[in-house]
Amino acid sequence: MKNFKILMPVIAFVMAIGMAFTTKADVQSNGWVERNGMPYQLQNDPCVIPSQFNCKVIFSDDPNTIHQVYISSDLQVLKKNGSTTPYILNE
């Protein structure tokens, strides 16, 4: 029992140090678009229809520009599950 009393704080300390280095492994993003030359993360995920079309959006404050939606902020891989017509966003 005496060893248990000494060992418990040591285990708690080791666990606290270990948990300090944990990260979220697979965080789903709503999508990224390029606005004004910079990556912009969408607040809502408009691409919810199961399809093979690339997802495209139009912002209500800029209705003349169609933006491609990407999976990550590096703007390399296009996001699927889109529609033939772009989604209109009020962001």
PDB file of C-alpha atoms in Angstrom:
ATOM      1  CA  MET A   1       0.000   0.000   0.000  1.00  0.00           C
ATOM      2  CA  LYS A   2       2.903   2.312   0.743  1.00  0.00           C
ATOM      3  CA  ASN A   3       4.318   1.775  -2.754  1.00  0.00           C
ATOM      4  CA  PHE A   4       0.898   2.539  -4.223  1.00  0.00           C
ATOM      5  CA  LYS A   5       0.785   5.939  -2.485  1.00  0.00           C
ATOM      6  CA  ILE A   6       4.165   6.851  -3.932  1.00  0.00           C
ATOM      7  CA  LEU A   7       3.477   5.430  -7.375  1.00  0.00           C
ATOM      8  CA  MET A   8       0.131   7.201  -7.992  1.00  0.00           C
ATOM      9  CA  PRO A   9       1.528  10.769  -8.190  1.00  0.00           C
ATOM     10  CA  VAL A  10       4.356   9.554 -10.419  1.00  0.00           C
ATOM     11  CA  ILE A  11       1.872   7.915 -12.795  1.00  0.00           C
ATOM     12  CA  ALA A  12      -0.296  11.045 -12.788  1.00  0.00           C
ATOM     13  CA  PHE A  13       2.733  13.187 -13.607  1.00  0.00           C
ATOM     14  CA  VAL A  14       3.808  10.902 -16.462  1.00  0.00           C
ATOM     15  CA  MET A  15       0.255  10.854 -17.865  1.00  0.00           C
ATOM     16  CA  ALA A  16       0.045  14.659 -17.704  1.00  0.00           C
ATOM     17  CA  ILE A  17       3.299  15.008 -19.618  1.00  0.00           C
ATOM     18  CA  GLY A  18       2.136  12.453 -22.188  1.00  0.00           C
ATOM     19  CA  MET A  19      -1.217  14.153 -22.706  1.00  0.00           C
ATOM     20  CA  ALA A  20       0.502  17.495 -23.286  1.00  0.00           C
ATOM     21  CA  PHE A  21       1.773  16.195 -26.633  1.00  0.00           C
ATOM     22  CA  THR A  22      -1.453  14.716 -27.967  1.00  0.00           C
ATOM     23  CA  THR A  23      -3.064  16.167 -31.065  1.00  0.00           C
ATOM     24  CA  LYS A  24      -6.276  15.699 -32.961  1.00  0.00           C
ATOM     25  CA  ALA A  25      -5.573  13.099 -35.603  1.00  0.00           C
ATOM     26  CA  ASP A  26      -8.302  13.530 -38.214  1.00  0.00           C
ATOM     27  CA  VAL A  27     -10.218  16.773 -37.999  1.00  0.00           C
ATOM     28  CA  GLN A  28     -12.787  17.211 -40.733  1.00  0.00           C
ATOM     29  CA  SER A  29     -12.819  20.625 -42.351  1.00  0.00           C
ATOM     30  CA  ASN A  30     -15.805  22.285 -43.962  1.00  0.00           C
ATOM     31  CA  GLY A  31     -13.634  23.188 -46.901  1.00  0.00           C
ATOM     32  CA  TRP A  32     -11.305  25.913 -48.066  1.00  0.00           C
ATOM     33  CA  VAL A  33     -11.560  28.443 -50.875  1.00  0.00           C
ATOM     34  CA  GLU A  34      -9.187  31.059 -52.228  1.00  0.00           C
ATOM     35  CA  ARG A  35     -10.459  34.584 -51.499  1.00  0.00           C
ATOM     36  CA  ASN A  36      -8.343  37.627 -52.282  1.00  0.00           C
ATOM     37  CA  GLY A  37      -5.334  35.395 -52.918  1.00  0.00           C
ATOM     38  CA  MET A  38      -5.473  33.800 -49.446  1.00  0.00           C
ATOM     39  CA  PRO A  39      -6.938  30.500 -48.165  1.00  0.00           C
ATOM     40  CA  TYR A  40     -10.297  31.023 -46.425  1.00  0.00           C
ATOM     41  CA  GLN A  41     -11.962  28.308 -44.323  1.00  0.00           C
ATOM     42  CA  LEU A  42     -15.707  27.924 -44.831  1.00  0.00           C
ATOM     43  CA  GLN A  43     -17.930  28.147 -41.763  1.00  0.00           C
ATOM     44  CA  ASN A  44     -20.450  25.570 -43.049  1.00  0.00           C
ATOM     45  CA  ASP A  45     -20.008  22.559 -45.303  1.00  0.00           C
ATOM     46  CA  PRO A  46     -22.049  23.129 -48.459  1.00  0.00           C
ATOM     47  CA  CYS A  47     -20.791  19.938 -50.133  1.00  0.00           C
ATOM     48  CA  VAL A  48     -23.130  17.320 -48.727  1.00  0.00           C
ATOM     49  CA  ILE A  49     -24.696  15.738 -51.832  1.00  0.00           C
ATOM     50  CA  PRO A  50     -22.960  12.426 -52.630  1.00  0.00           C
ATOM     51  CA  SER A  51     -21.646  12.971 -56.163  1.00  0.00           C
ATOM     52  CA  GLN A  52     -18.459  13.062 -58.200  1.00  0.00           C
ATOM     53  CA  PHE A  53     -18.839  16.745 -59.127  1.00  0.00           C
ATOM     54  CA  ASN A  54     -16.322  19.204 -57.727  1.00  0.00           C
ATOM     55  CA  CYS A  55     -17.814  21.459 -55.074  1.00  0.00           C
ATOM     56  CA  LYS A  56     -18.132  25.131 -56.051  1.00  0.00           C
ATOM     57  CA  VAL A  57     -19.498  28.071 -54.086  1.00  0.00           C
ATOM     58  CA  ILE A  58     -20.539  31.657 -54.702  1.00  0.00           C
ATOM     59  CA  PHE A  59     -20.437  34.231 -51.906  1.00  0.00           C
ATOM     60  CA  SER A  60     -23.432  36.539 -51.696  1.00  0.00           C
ATOM     61  CA  ASP A  61     -21.170  39.590 -51.394  1.00  0.00           C
ATOM     62  CA  ASP A  62     -19.334  38.596 -54.621  1.00  0.00           C
ATOM     63  CA  PRO A  63     -21.944  36.919 -56.873  1.00  0.00           C
ATOM     64  CA  ASN A  64     -19.851  37.094 -60.059  1.00  0.00           C
ATOM     65  CA  THR A  65     -17.017  34.852 -58.839  1.00  0.00           C
ATOM     66  CA  ILE A  66     -17.271  31.068 -58.580  1.00  0.00           C
ATOM     67  CA  HIS A  67     -14.856  29.585 -56.029  1.00  0.00           C
ATOM     68  CA  GLN A  68     -13.588  25.993 -56.083  1.00  0.00           C
ATOM     69  CA  VAL A  69     -13.740  24.276 -52.684  1.00  0.00           C
ATOM     70  CA  TYR A  70     -10.601  22.442 -51.536  1.00  0.00           C
ATOM     71  CA  ILE A  71     -10.059  19.847 -48.803  1.00  0.00           C
ATOM     72  CA  SER A  72      -7.215  21.637 -47.010  1.00  0.00           C
ATOM     73  CA  SER A  73      -5.614  25.059 -46.714  1.00  0.00           C
ATOM     74  CA  ASP A  74      -2.858  24.242 -49.212  1.00  0.00           C
ATOM     75  CA  LEU A  75      -5.540  24.490 -51.957  1.00  0.00           C
ATOM     76  CA  GLN A  76      -4.253  21.454 -53.862  1.00  0.00           C
ATOM     77  CA  VAL A  77      -7.000  18.784 -53.700  1.00  0.00           C
ATOM     78  CA  LEU A  78     -10.512  19.677 -54.857  1.00  0.00           C
ATOM     79  CA  LYS A  79     -13.425  18.660 -52.650  1.00  0.00           C
ATOM     80  CA  LYS A  80     -16.067  16.393 -54.209  1.00  0.00           C
ATOM     81  CA  ASN A  81     -19.776  15.987 -53.342  1.00  0.00           C
ATOM     82  CA  GLY A  82     -20.749  19.083 -55.246  1.00  0.00           C
ATOM     83  CA  SER A  83     -23.564  19.948 -57.580  1.00  0.00           C
ATOM     84  CA  THR A  84     -23.698  21.097 -61.192  1.00  0.00           C
ATOM     85  CA  THR A  85     -24.666  24.560 -59.920  1.00  0.00           C
ATOM     86  CA  PRO A  86     -22.539  26.371 -57.313  1.00  0.00           C
ATOM     87  CA  TYR A  87     -23.835  26.751 -53.762  1.00  0.00           C
ATOM     88  CA  ILE A  88     -24.580  30.299 -52.577  1.00  0.00           C
ATOM     89  CA  LEU A  89     -23.078  31.193 -49.186  1.00  0.00           C
ATOM     90  CA  ASN A  90     -23.842  34.146 -46.916  1.00  0.00           C
ATOM     91  CA  GLU A  91     -20.488  34.316 -45.118  1.00  0.00           C
TER      92      GLU A  91
END
